[in-house]
Every structure is written in C-alpha cells, then in structure tokens.
Amino acid sequence: MATPDITRIWPSGVSLDKHTGAMNDRGETFEKLAALYGTPLYVMDVRDVADRARYFVQTVRDAFSNVTTHVSFAGKAFLSKEIARIVTEQGMYVDTCSLGEMKIALAAGVLGRRLVLHGNNKSDEEIRLAIEHDFDKIVLDEPHEADRVAAIAHELGKRARVMLRVTVGVHAGGHEYISTAHEDQKFGIALLPPDHGEIEDVQSAQFFDQVAHGPAVAAMHEILEHSEDLEFVGIHSHIGSQIHDADAFIAAAERVMVLRRAFYATDGFVAPEIDLGGGYSVAYVEGDASMDIADTMQRIAQTMKDDSARAGLPLPVISFEPGRWIVAPAGYTLYHVGTVKTVHLDGGKRRVYVSIDGGMSDNIRPALYGAAYTATLANRSSSAETVLARVVGSHCESGDIVARDVQLPADIRRGDLLAVPVTGAYGRTMASNYNQFLRPAVAAVDDNGSHVMIRRETVDDLLQLDVSE
Ligand SMILES: Cc1ncc(COP(=O)(O)O)c(C=O)c1O
C-alpha cells in the first residue's frame, strides 16, 4: 500500500502538461471538467479518497497490533452517498453530527452499527433515529443527555451504546474556532474540577485524585446508573482540527487513560473503548507538511500500551475519527477568472485582484479562520512574469478572499481557469447560498473518467424554497 506524500497539495492523479500548461486529473483536463460540469466546480479524486481511507485504517491496525481498532470518517468534512460507500468499503465507520448527515449515510446503505452520532445539542429525532438503527455509538456531550437517551432507548425497547465526550484540557488546533478541548468552549464534559490549578504532571497522584473527583467521573457514574437502557462503551476526546503537533494527541491520550484508571479505581468499571477523535493536519500550500499518521499512531499506541501495562488493565478498543486528512488533499476547486484589477499599495507596490466566479459561499475557511490557500493557472502555460495577486470571490464582502497572497502570471485574464487545491474538506459542507449564489456541483474523478457526485444547485432550487406568495 502506497504511503501518501504528506507534502503534496494535489491529488496523486493530477499532473501538468509541460507543453500546453494544461493541468489534468487521471487524463481528464481541468478544462474539460469545467466545460462538462461548469464552474465553480469542486472535484474529488475518489481514488485518492479510497487510498487515504485504506491507508489510515491499516496504519491504525498496524500501530495497535492485537487490539481492536475502529476508524470513523468524520462526515462533517465532506459527505455524500458515494463518499460514505467508498470509506466504508475501506473499513471505516462514519461519524455523523446531524439529521442530514445521518440520513445521507443511511441512504448510502451504511449499516447503523457502523455509524456514530455526535452533537452538543442533539434533537430527540436524531437520538431516536440513532437508536432505531442501532448506531455503534451515541457520544454524550453533557451530563443530562444520558437521561434523555436512556428514556428514548427505554421507549424503543432498545439499549443504546453511548460514549462520554470529555474535555481533556489540551489546547490545540489551527484556530480558536477549531480547538475543542480547552475549558472555555461548548463541547464535552470537563476532566478536572473547577479551579484545579496548573497541571504539572499527569502521572502524579495529585492529578489522578483531581480526575477521580472531576465532572467526567461523576457523569460516568450517572451513565452506569442507566445500565438497563444504556451500554457504556467508553470515553471520547476530540481536541481540535488541523493539528500539526503530535504531542497534543499524546497529551490527550495520557489524560484519557488516567480517567479510565480513575474511574476503575472508584467504580471497578473498565471503560472498554477510547476514541481519540480526529484533527490530523494536512498541507494547504507548498512547503506545508501534513501529519505523519504512521509516526503519530505509533506514539499514541506506545503511550496507551505503557499506561495499560502500568495499571495492569487490558488495552481498550481504540478508535479515531479523521475527516480532513482523508478528503482535503483529494479535492480541489475550479473557477473561471472574471475581472482582473490592479491596485497600487504604499511604497510603489502593486497587487492584482483576480475575481473568480465563486468565493466565500463555496470556501468560507479563509474568511472564518484566516485559512491559507494557493491558486494555479490551470488551462494554459504562460511565459509572463509572475505578479503578487489576491484571488477574490464575487460576493459583496471585502473579506471574500480565496487566496490572500499568491503569485500568478501577469497576463492572467478573463476566461482563464484557476484551480485551488486542498478544498476537499470543509468546502462543500460549509458552503452557503450567500448572495443567493448556487452551491457548486461536485464532480468525481477516478480511473474510469469523471461523473457528477452532487449536482449544482439551480435557481429553481432557490425559488422552490421561497414559498410565500
Ligand atoms: C467530534 C469530531 N470528530 C472528528 C472531527 C474531524 O476533525 P478533522 O476533520 O480535523 O479530522 C471533528 C471536527 O471538528 C469533530 O468535531
């Protein structure tokens, strides 16, 4: 099995014709894809998605040899029926966090026992659907949720499998909005009591004692009180997204293992499963590197093995929930260039503003998180010098930027095709209809050519939603 190149920002099938300057994906030129499906266009190299999913699953299995492992694909990164089928064929489960995601995964034919439900504010409808379909896990996010899930399970005459999401206090992630394990945010239940002070040594007796008296242990006791209706599967931790630092995952694993031990000490119950969530980084621009999964998994495995051995407890089932790492580098977006405008900056500098036919409605990440992207002229070669450019969308916001600082040929002009790599995650799933733009199609590319995976929205779609007379 080939190891994905962790510095590459284009799908493995993408190449450049040196004579014409035309980019292509597995033999389909970007121009042909744009002509067939229109722009803006998300393109997903589904062969890469399958390869990356298989690689992740196998790497986790190798790192945790002799232990059961589960890897769920986080559907929030990008979900369609086709993607749900591809990742489950590679041995993954699917993590959902809304009715829409659940329905898409189920419509794809994914069995409930390969599905996970998340959410900090789940509706009764979502909980009911998950229990009816025997979801593998419902991840509880707050102490009272156990009562609600137990009541619905009781009514349905079923026993729901639940995990508890714990906030381990590790601050990691590419941006505040995608850091999820520090205390002042909405997800999970705190590991430590309020006013716990500085944590110096997570292996100390003092830390163990604080964990044993913390909100997470109390919530776990409550879950066990519902054992007629709830099967307590274990502990969940997701510390954030786009995390480059493997040490943050090790720190989270250590803390979760202390919690498992502390709960065993107070209750005699050994949590059967630990889920360490997702968050593995990818490269967005040349020079970035993405998370080396093999190395990180080896380190996490060692940490968990050492802890279990010290405590004399069996290793738990280990699970992960990568989203971005599986799909982001498998996708890119094609745009047509419209207006090209030069602005003069202080100090005699100039910048060329290149407007494209999409923008923040199909890629909100630059505006939301200041995320960096690059862009490449994809339809022709150019011998012109490069100029400092900014690729901007067509929306009524000056923050509508897709690539903030990028070098593009000075002769870039209306009608050219621009390609923006690494848009396979949190692009289509975060897309909006701002300015009543139509959400773009997603085309899939594989060794057999291309096809539409998700169709483009139409003006009729917009008008059909607007039902008042
Ligand atoms: C609970 C949970 N699991 C997994 C993920 C996937 O994260 P990523 O796409 O960074 O791997 C997220 C993303 O926010 C999440 O909230």
Coordinates of C-alpha atoms and ligand atoms in Angstrom, one line a residue:
M1 CA 0.0 0.0 0.0
A2 CA 1.5 3.3 -1.1
T3 CA 2.2 5.9 1.6
P4 CA 0.6 9.2 0.7
D5 CA 3.1 12.0 0.1
I6 CA 2.5 14.3 3.1
T7 CA 3.7 17.4 1.4
R8 CA 1.7 17.1 -1.8
I9 CA -1.2 19.5 -2.2
W10 CA -2.7 18.0 -5.4
P11 CA -4.4 14.6 -5.7
S12 CA -2.0 11.9 -6.8
G13 CA -3.6 11.7 -10.3
V14 CA -3.1 15.4 -11.1
S15 CA -0.3 16.4 -13.5
L16 CA 0.7 19.3 -15.7
D17 CA 1.2 19.0 -19.5
K18 CA 4.5 20.8 -19.8
H19 CA 3.9 21.8 -23.5
T20 CA 0.4 23.2 -23.1
G21 CA 0.4 24.2 -19.5
A22 CA -2.9 22.3 -19.1
M23 CA -3.5 20.5 -15.8
N24 CA -5.3 17.2 -15.8
D25 CA -6.5 14.6 -13.3
R26 CA -6.1 11.0 -14.4
G27 CA -6.2 12.1 -18.0
E28 CA -9.2 14.4 -17.8
T29 CA -8.1 18.0 -18.4
F30 CA -9.3 20.6 -15.9
E31 CA -10.7 22.5 -18.8
K32 CA -12.8 19.5 -19.9
L33 CA -14.1 19.1 -16.3
A34 CA -15.0 22.8 -16.2
A35 CA -16.7 22.5 -19.6
L36 CA -18.6 19.4 -18.7
Y37 CA -19.8 20.5 -15.3
G38 CA -19.5 24.3 -15.2
T39 CA -17.7 26.4 -12.6
P40 CA -17.2 26.9 -9.7
L41 CA -16.7 23.1 -9.5
Y42 CA -15.5 21.0 -6.7
V43 CA -13.6 18.0 -7.9
M44 CA -12.9 14.9 -5.8
D45 CA -10.4 12.4 -6.8
V46 CA -12.3 9.4 -5.3
R47 CA -9.5 7.0 -5.9
D48 CA -7.3 9.1 -3.6
V49 CA -10.2 9.2 -1.0
A50 CA -10.3 5.4 -1.1
D51 CA -6.5 5.1 -0.9
R52 CA -6.2 7.6 2.0
A53 CA -9.0 5.9 3.9
R54 CA -7.5 2.4 3.5
Y55 CA -4.1 3.8 4.5
F56 CA -5.4 5.3 7.7
V57 CA -7.3 2.2 8.7
Q58 CA -4.3 -0.1 8.0
T59 CA -1.9 2.3 9.8
V60 CA -4.0 2.3 12.9
R61 CA -4.3 -1.5 12.8
D62 CA -0.5 -1.9 12.4
A63 CA 0.2 0.5 15.3
F64 CA -2.2 -1.2 17.7
S65 CA -1.5 -4.8 16.7
N66 CA -3.6 -7.3 18.7
V67 CA -6.1 -4.6 19.7
T68 CA -9.5 -4.0 18.1
T69 CA -9.4 -0.6 16.3
H70 CA -12.2 1.4 14.6
V71 CA -11.7 4.4 12.4
S72 CA -14.7 6.5 11.6
F73 CA -14.8 9.0 8.8
A74 CA -15.9 12.4 10.1
G75 CA -18.7 13.2 7.7
K76 CA -18.7 16.9 8.6
A77 CA -15.5 17.2 6.4
F78 CA -17.4 16.1 3.3
L79 CA -20.3 13.7 2.9
S80 CA -22.2 12.3 0.0
K81 CA -23.6 8.8 -0.5
E82 CA -20.7 7.9 -2.8
I83 CA -18.1 9.0 -0.2
A84 CA -19.9 7.2 2.6
R85 CA -19.8 4.0 0.4
I86 CA -16.1 4.5 -0.5
V87 CA -14.9 5.0 3.0
T88 CA -17.0 2.1 4.5
E89 CA -15.7 -0.2 1.7
Q90 CA -12.2 0.6 3.1
G91 CA -13.2 -0.5 6.6
M92 CA -14.2 2.8 8.1
Y93 CA -17.3 3.7 10.1
V94 CA -19.0 7.1 9.5
D95 CA -19.3 9.8 12.2
T96 CA -22.4 11.9 11.8
C97 CA -23.5 15.0 13.7
S98 CA -26.9 16.0 12.3
L99 CA -30.1 14.5 10.9
G100 CA -28.9 15.3 7.4
E101 CA -25.6 13.5 7.8
M102 CA -27.4 10.5 9.4
K103 CA -29.9 10.3 6.5
I104 CA -27.2 10.6 3.8
A105 CA -25.1 7.8 5.5
L106 CA -28.2 5.6 5.9
A107 CA -29.3 6.3 2.3
A108 CA -25.9 5.2 1.2
G109 CA -26.7 1.8 2.7
V110 CA -24.2 2.2 5.7
L111 CA -25.4 0.0 8.5
G112 CA -26.3 1.7 11.8
R113 CA -23.8 -0.4 13.6
R114 CA -21.1 1.3 11.6
L115 CA -22.4 4.8 12.4
V116 CA -21.6 7.2 15.3
L117 CA -23.7 10.2 16.4
H118 CA -22.2 13.3 17.8
G119 CA -23.5 16.8 18.7
N120 CA -23.6 19.2 21.6
N121 CA -27.4 19.7 21.2
K122 CA -28.9 16.6 19.6
S123 CA -32.6 16.6 18.9
D124 CA -34.9 13.8 20.1
E125 CA -35.4 13.0 16.4
E126 CA -31.7 12.4 15.9
I127 CA -31.3 10.3 19.1
R128 CA -34.4 8.3 18.2
L129 CA -33.1 7.6 14.7
A130 CA -29.7 6.6 16.0
I131 CA -31.2 4.1 18.5
E132 CA -33.7 2.7 16.0
H133 CA -30.8 2.0 13.6
D134 CA -28.6 0.5 16.4
F135 CA -25.8 3.1 15.9
D136 CA -22.5 1.9 17.2
K137 CA -22.1 4.9 19.4
I138 CA -24.0 7.9 20.6
V139 CA -21.5 10.3 22.0
L140 CA -22.9 12.1 25.0
D141 CA -21.8 15.7 25.4
E142 CA -23.4 16.9 28.6
P143 CA -24.4 15.2 31.9
H144 CA -28.2 15.3 31.4
E145 CA -28.0 13.8 28.0
A146 CA -27.7 10.3 29.5
D147 CA -31.3 10.7 30.9
R148 CA -32.7 11.7 27.6
V149 CA -31.0 9.0 25.6
A150 CA -31.9 6.4 28.2
A151 CA -35.6 7.5 28.2
I152 CA -35.8 7.2 24.4
A153 CA -34.0 3.9 24.4
H154 CA -36.4 2.6 27.0
E155 CA -39.4 3.7 25.0
L156 CA -38.0 1.9 21.9
G157 CA -37.2 -1.2 24.0
K158 CA -33.5 -1.0 23.0
R159 CA -30.2 -0.5 24.8
A160 CA -28.3 2.4 23.3
R161 CA -24.5 2.3 23.1
V162 CA -23.0 5.5 24.5
M163 CA -19.7 7.2 25.0
L164 CA -18.9 10.3 27.0
R165 CA -17.1 13.2 25.4
V166 CA -14.5 14.6 27.7
T167 CA -12.7 17.9 27.6
V168 CA -9.2 17.0 28.5
G169 CA -7.8 20.5 28.8
V170 CA -5.3 20.3 25.9
H171 CA -5.3 23.5 23.8
A172 CA -4.5 22.5 20.2
G173 CA -5.7 23.2 16.7
G174 CA -5.3 25.6 13.8
H175 CA -7.6 28.3 15.1
E176 CA -9.6 29.1 18.2
Y177 CA -12.8 28.0 16.4
I178 CA -11.5 24.6 15.7
S179 CA -9.9 24.0 19.2
T180 CA -12.3 21.8 21.2
A181 CA -10.6 20.6 24.3
H182 CA -9.9 23.7 26.4
E183 CA -12.3 24.5 29.1
D184 CA -14.0 27.7 27.7
Q185 CA -15.8 26.2 24.7
K186 CA -19.1 24.4 24.2
F187 CA -18.1 20.7 23.8
G188 CA -17.8 17.9 26.2
I189 CA -17.5 17.4 30.0
A190 CA -14.5 18.6 31.9
L191 CA -12.0 16.1 33.1
L192 CA -10.9 18.2 36.1
P193 CA -12.9 20.0 38.8
P194 CA -13.2 23.8 38.5
D195 CA -10.2 25.7 40.0
H196 CA -8.0 22.7 39.5
G197 CA -4.8 24.9 39.1
E198 CA -1.8 24.3 37.0
I199 CA -1.3 20.7 35.7
E200 CA 2.3 19.8 36.2
D201 CA 2.5 16.1 36.0
V202 CA -0.4 14.0 34.6
Q203 CA 1.2 10.9 36.1
S204 CA 1.1 12.3 39.6
A205 CA -1.1 11.1 42.4
Q206 CA -2.5 14.6 42.7
F207 CA -3.6 14.7 39.1
F208 CA -5.2 11.2 39.5
D209 CA -7.0 12.4 42.6
Q210 CA -8.4 15.5 40.8
V211 CA -9.6 13.4 37.9
A212 CA -11.3 11.0 40.3
H213 CA -13.2 13.9 41.7
G214 CA -13.9 15.6 38.4
P215 CA -17.1 16.2 36.4
A216 CA -16.2 13.4 33.9
V217 CA -16.1 10.7 36.5
A218 CA -19.3 11.9 38.0
A219 CA -21.0 11.8 34.6
M220 CA -19.7 8.3 34.0
H221 CA -21.3 7.2 37.3
E222 CA -24.6 8.6 36.1
I223 CA -24.4 6.7 32.8
L224 CA -23.8 3.5 34.6
E225 CA -26.9 4.1 36.7
H226 CA -28.9 3.8 33.4
S227 CA -27.3 0.4 32.6
E228 CA -30.7 -1.1 31.8
D229 CA -31.1 1.3 28.8
L230 CA -27.5 2.4 28.1
E231 CA -24.4 0.3 27.4
F232 CA -21.5 2.5 28.4
V233 CA -18.9 1.9 25.6
G234 CA -16.2 4.3 26.8
I235 CA -14.5 7.7 26.7
H236 CA -14.3 10.1 23.8
S237 CA -11.9 13.0 23.3
H238 CA -11.6 15.3 20.2
I239 CA -9.1 18.1 20.8
G240 CA -9.4 20.1 17.7
S241 CA -8.7 20.3 14.0
Q242 CA -5.8 20.9 11.7
I243 CA -3.3 19.9 14.5
H244 CA 0.3 19.6 13.4
D245 CA 1.7 18.8 16.8
A246 CA 1.6 15.1 17.6
D247 CA 2.4 15.9 21.2
A248 CA -1.1 17.3 21.7
F249 CA -2.6 13.9 20.8
I250 CA -0.2 12.1 23.1
A251 CA -1.1 14.5 25.9
A252 CA -4.8 13.9 25.3
A253 CA -4.3 10.1 25.2
E254 CA -2.4 10.2 28.5
R255 CA -5.2 12.2 30.2
V256 CA -8.0 9.9 28.9
M257 CA -6.1 6.9 30.1
V258 CA -5.8 8.5 33.6
L259 CA -9.5 9.0 33.5
R260 CA -10.1 5.4 32.6
R261 CA -7.9 4.3 35.6
A262 CA -9.5 6.8 37.9
F263 CA -13.0 5.5 37.1
Y264 CA -11.8 1.9 37.5
A265 CA -10.5 2.9 40.9
T266 CA -13.7 4.4 42.1
D267 CA -16.2 2.1 40.4
G268 CA -14.4 -1.1 39.3
F269 CA -15.6 -0.5 35.7
V270 CA -13.0 -0.7 32.9
A271 CA -14.1 1.5 30.0
P272 CA -14.0 -0.8 27.1
E273 CA -13.2 1.8 24.4
I274 CA -11.3 5.0 23.9
D275 CA -12.0 7.3 21.0
L276 CA -9.3 9.9 20.3
G277 CA -11.3 11.8 17.7
G278 CA -9.9 13.5 14.6
G279 CA -7.9 16.6 13.9
Y280 CA -4.9 15.4 11.8
S281 CA -3.4 18.2 9.8
V282 CA -2.9 18.4 6.0
A283 CA -0.7 20.6 3.8
Y284 CA -2.6 23.5 2.2
V285 CA 0.1 25.4 0.4
E286 CA 3.6 24.4 -0.9
G287 CA 6.0 24.0 1.9
D288 CA 3.4 22.8 4.5
A289 CA 3.6 19.3 5.7
S290 CA 0.7 17.2 6.9
M291 CA 0.5 15.0 9.9
D292 CA 2.6 11.8 9.6
I293 CA -0.1 9.4 10.6
A294 CA 2.2 6.3 10.9
D295 CA 4.6 8.0 13.3
T296 CA 1.8 9.6 15.3
M297 CA -0.2 6.4 15.6
Q298 CA 3.0 4.5 16.8
R299 CA 3.5 7.1 19.5
I300 CA -0.1 7.1 20.6
A301 CA -0.1 3.3 20.7
Q302 CA 3.0 3.2 22.8
T303 CA 1.5 5.7 25.3
M304 CA -1.6 3.7 25.7
K305 CA 0.2 0.4 25.9
D306 CA 2.5 1.8 28.6
D307 CA -0.4 3.2 30.6
S308 CA -2.4 -0.1 30.5
A309 CA 0.6 -2.1 31.4
R310 CA 1.4 0.1 34.4
A311 CA -2.2 -0.1 35.6
G312 CA -2.5 -3.8 34.9
L313 CA -5.6 -3.2 32.7
P314 CA -6.3 -4.6 29.3
L315 CA -5.9 -2.2 26.4
P316 CA -9.2 -0.8 25.3
V317 CA -10.7 -0.9 21.8
I318 CA -9.1 2.2 20.2
S319 CA -11.0 4.4 17.8
F320 CA -10.3 7.6 15.7
E321 CA -12.3 10.0 13.6
P322 CA -10.3 11.7 10.9
G323 CA -12.1 13.9 8.4
R324 CA -9.8 16.4 6.8
W325 CA -6.9 14.1 6.5
I326 CA -9.0 11.7 4.4
V327 CA -10.6 14.1 1.9
A328 CA -8.9 17.5 2.0
P329 CA -6.0 16.8 -0.4
A330 CA -8.2 14.6 -2.6
G331 CA -10.2 17.7 -3.6
Y332 CA -9.7 21.0 -5.5
T333 CA -11.9 23.7 -6.9
L334 CA -12.0 25.1 -10.4
Y335 CA -13.1 28.7 -11.1
H336 CA -13.2 30.9 -14.1
V337 CA -11.5 34.2 -13.9
G338 CA -13.6 37.3 -14.4
T339 CA -12.3 40.8 -13.7
V340 CA -8.6 41.5 -13.2
K341 CA -7.8 44.7 -11.4
T342 CA -4.5 46.2 -10.3
V343 CA -4.4 48.3 -7.1
H344 CA -1.5 50.4 -6.0
L345 CA -0.2 49.9 -2.5
D346 CA 2.1 52.0 -0.3
G347 CA 5.8 52.1 -1.3
G348 CA 5.1 51.8 -5.0
K349 CA 3.9 48.2 -4.7
R350 CA 1.0 46.8 -6.7
R351 CA -1.3 43.9 -6.2
V352 CA -3.5 42.3 -8.9
Y353 CA -7.0 41.4 -7.7
V354 CA -8.2 38.4 -9.7
S355 CA -12.0 37.9 -9.3
I356 CA -13.4 34.4 -9.7
D357 CA -16.9 33.1 -10.2
G358 CA -17.3 31.7 -6.7
G359 CA -15.8 32.8 -3.4
M360 CA -16.8 32.7 0.3
S361 CA -20.0 30.8 -0.5
D362 CA -18.1 27.8 -1.7
N363 CA -15.0 28.3 0.6
I364 CA -15.6 30.1 3.8
R365 CA -12.4 28.9 5.5
P366 CA -10.3 31.9 4.7
A367 CA -12.9 34.4 6.0
L368 CA -13.7 32.2 9.0
Y369 CA -10.3 31.1 10.2
G370 CA -7.8 33.1 8.1
A371 CA -7.0 29.8 6.3
A372 CA -4.3 30.0 3.6
Y373 CA -4.8 28.6 0.1
T374 CA -2.9 28.9 -3.1
A375 CA -4.2 29.0 -6.7
T376 CA -2.7 28.0 -10.1
L377 CA -3.4 28.9 -13.7
A378 CA -4.8 25.6 -15.0
N379 CA -5.7 26.0 -18.7
R380 CA -2.5 27.2 -20.4
S381 CA 1.1 27.9 -19.9
S382 CA 2.3 31.5 -19.6
S383 CA 5.8 32.9 -20.1
A384 CA 4.8 36.2 -18.4
E385 CA 6.5 37.2 -15.2
T386 CA 4.6 36.5 -12.0
V387 CA 2.9 39.2 -10.0
L388 CA 1.6 39.4 -6.4
A389 CA -2.1 38.6 -6.7
R390 CA -5.1 38.1 -4.5
V391 CA -7.8 35.7 -5.6
V392 CA -11.2 37.1 -4.5
G393 CA -14.7 36.0 -4.9
S394 CA -17.8 37.7 -6.4
H395 CA -19.6 38.4 -3.1
C396 CA -20.5 41.7 -1.5
E397 CA -17.8 41.5 1.2
S398 CA -14.2 42.7 1.1
G399 CA -13.3 39.7 3.2
D400 CA -14.4 37.5 0.4
I401 CA -10.9 36.2 -0.3
V402 CA -9.9 32.7 -1.5
A403 CA -6.1 33.0 -1.8
R404 CA -4.7 36.0 0.0
D405 CA -1.2 36.2 -1.4
V406 CA -0.3 34.2 -4.4
Q407 CA 2.0 34.7 -7.4
L408 CA 0.2 34.4 -10.7
P409 CA 1.3 35.2 -14.3
A410 CA 1.0 38.9 -15.1
D411 CA -1.0 38.1 -18.2
I412 CA -3.9 36.4 -16.3
R413 CA -7.1 37.3 -18.0
R414 CA -10.9 36.9 -18.1
G415 CA -11.8 33.4 -19.2
D416 CA -8.7 31.7 -17.7
L417 CA -9.2 28.7 -15.4
L418 CA -7.9 28.8 -11.9
A419 CA -7.5 25.7 -9.7
V420 CA -7.4 25.9 -5.9
P421 CA -6.0 22.8 -4.3
V422 CA -6.9 21.1 -0.9
T423 CA -10.6 22.1 -0.9
G424 CA -11.9 18.5 -0.3
A425 CA -12.7 19.1 3.3
Y426 CA -15.0 21.7 4.9
G427 CA -15.6 23.3 1.5
R428 CA -18.8 21.9 0.1
T429 CA -20.0 21.0 3.6
M430 CA -19.6 24.6 4.7
A431 CA -21.0 26.1 1.5
S432 CA -23.8 28.6 1.7
N433 CA -26.2 30.5 -0.6
Y434 CA -24.9 33.9 0.4
N435 CA -26.0 36.5 -2.1
Q436 CA -28.3 33.7 -3.4
F437 CA -25.3 32.0 -5.1
L438 CA -25.9 28.4 -6.2
R439 CA -23.9 25.8 -4.4
P440 CA -21.5 24.2 -6.9
A441 CA -21.5 20.7 -8.2
V442 CA -19.1 18.1 -7.0
A443 CA -17.5 16.0 -9.8
A444 CA -15.8 12.7 -9.0
V445 CA -12.7 11.6 -10.9
D446 CA -11.4 8.1 -10.9
D447 CA -9.6 5.8 -13.3
N448 CA -12.7 5.5 -15.4
G449 CA -13.2 9.2 -16.0
S450 CA -15.5 11.6 -14.3
H451 CA -19.1 11.9 -13.2
V452 CA -21.3 14.2 -11.1
M453 CA -21.4 13.2 -7.5
I454 CA -23.5 16.1 -6.2
R455 CA -25.4 18.2 -8.8
R456 CA -25.1 22.0 -8.9
E457 CA -28.0 23.9 -7.3
T458 CA -30.3 25.7 -9.7
V459 CA -32.2 29.0 -9.5
D460 CA -35.3 26.7 -9.4
D461 CA -34.0 25.2 -6.2
L462 CA -33.8 28.6 -4.6
L463 CA -37.3 29.6 -5.9
Q464 CA -38.8 26.4 -4.6
L465 CA -37.7 27.2 -1.1
D466 CA -39.3 30.6 -1.2
V467 CA -42.9 29.6 -0.7
S468 CA -44.7 32.7 0.3
E469 CA -46.9 34.5 -2.3
Ligands
LIG1 C1 -16.0 15.1 17.2 C2 -15.2 15.3 16.0 N1 -14.6 14.2 15.5 C3 -13.9 14.4 14.3 C4 -13.7 15.6 13.7 C5 -12.9 15.7 12.4 O1 -11.9 16.5 12.5 P1 -10.8 16.6 11.3 O2 -11.6 16.8 10.1 O3 -10.0 17.7 11.7 O4 -10.1 15.3 11.3 C6 -14.4 16.7 14.2 C7 -14.2 18.0 13.6 O5 -14.5 19.1 14.1 C8 -15.1 16.6 15.4 O6 -15.8 17.6 16.0

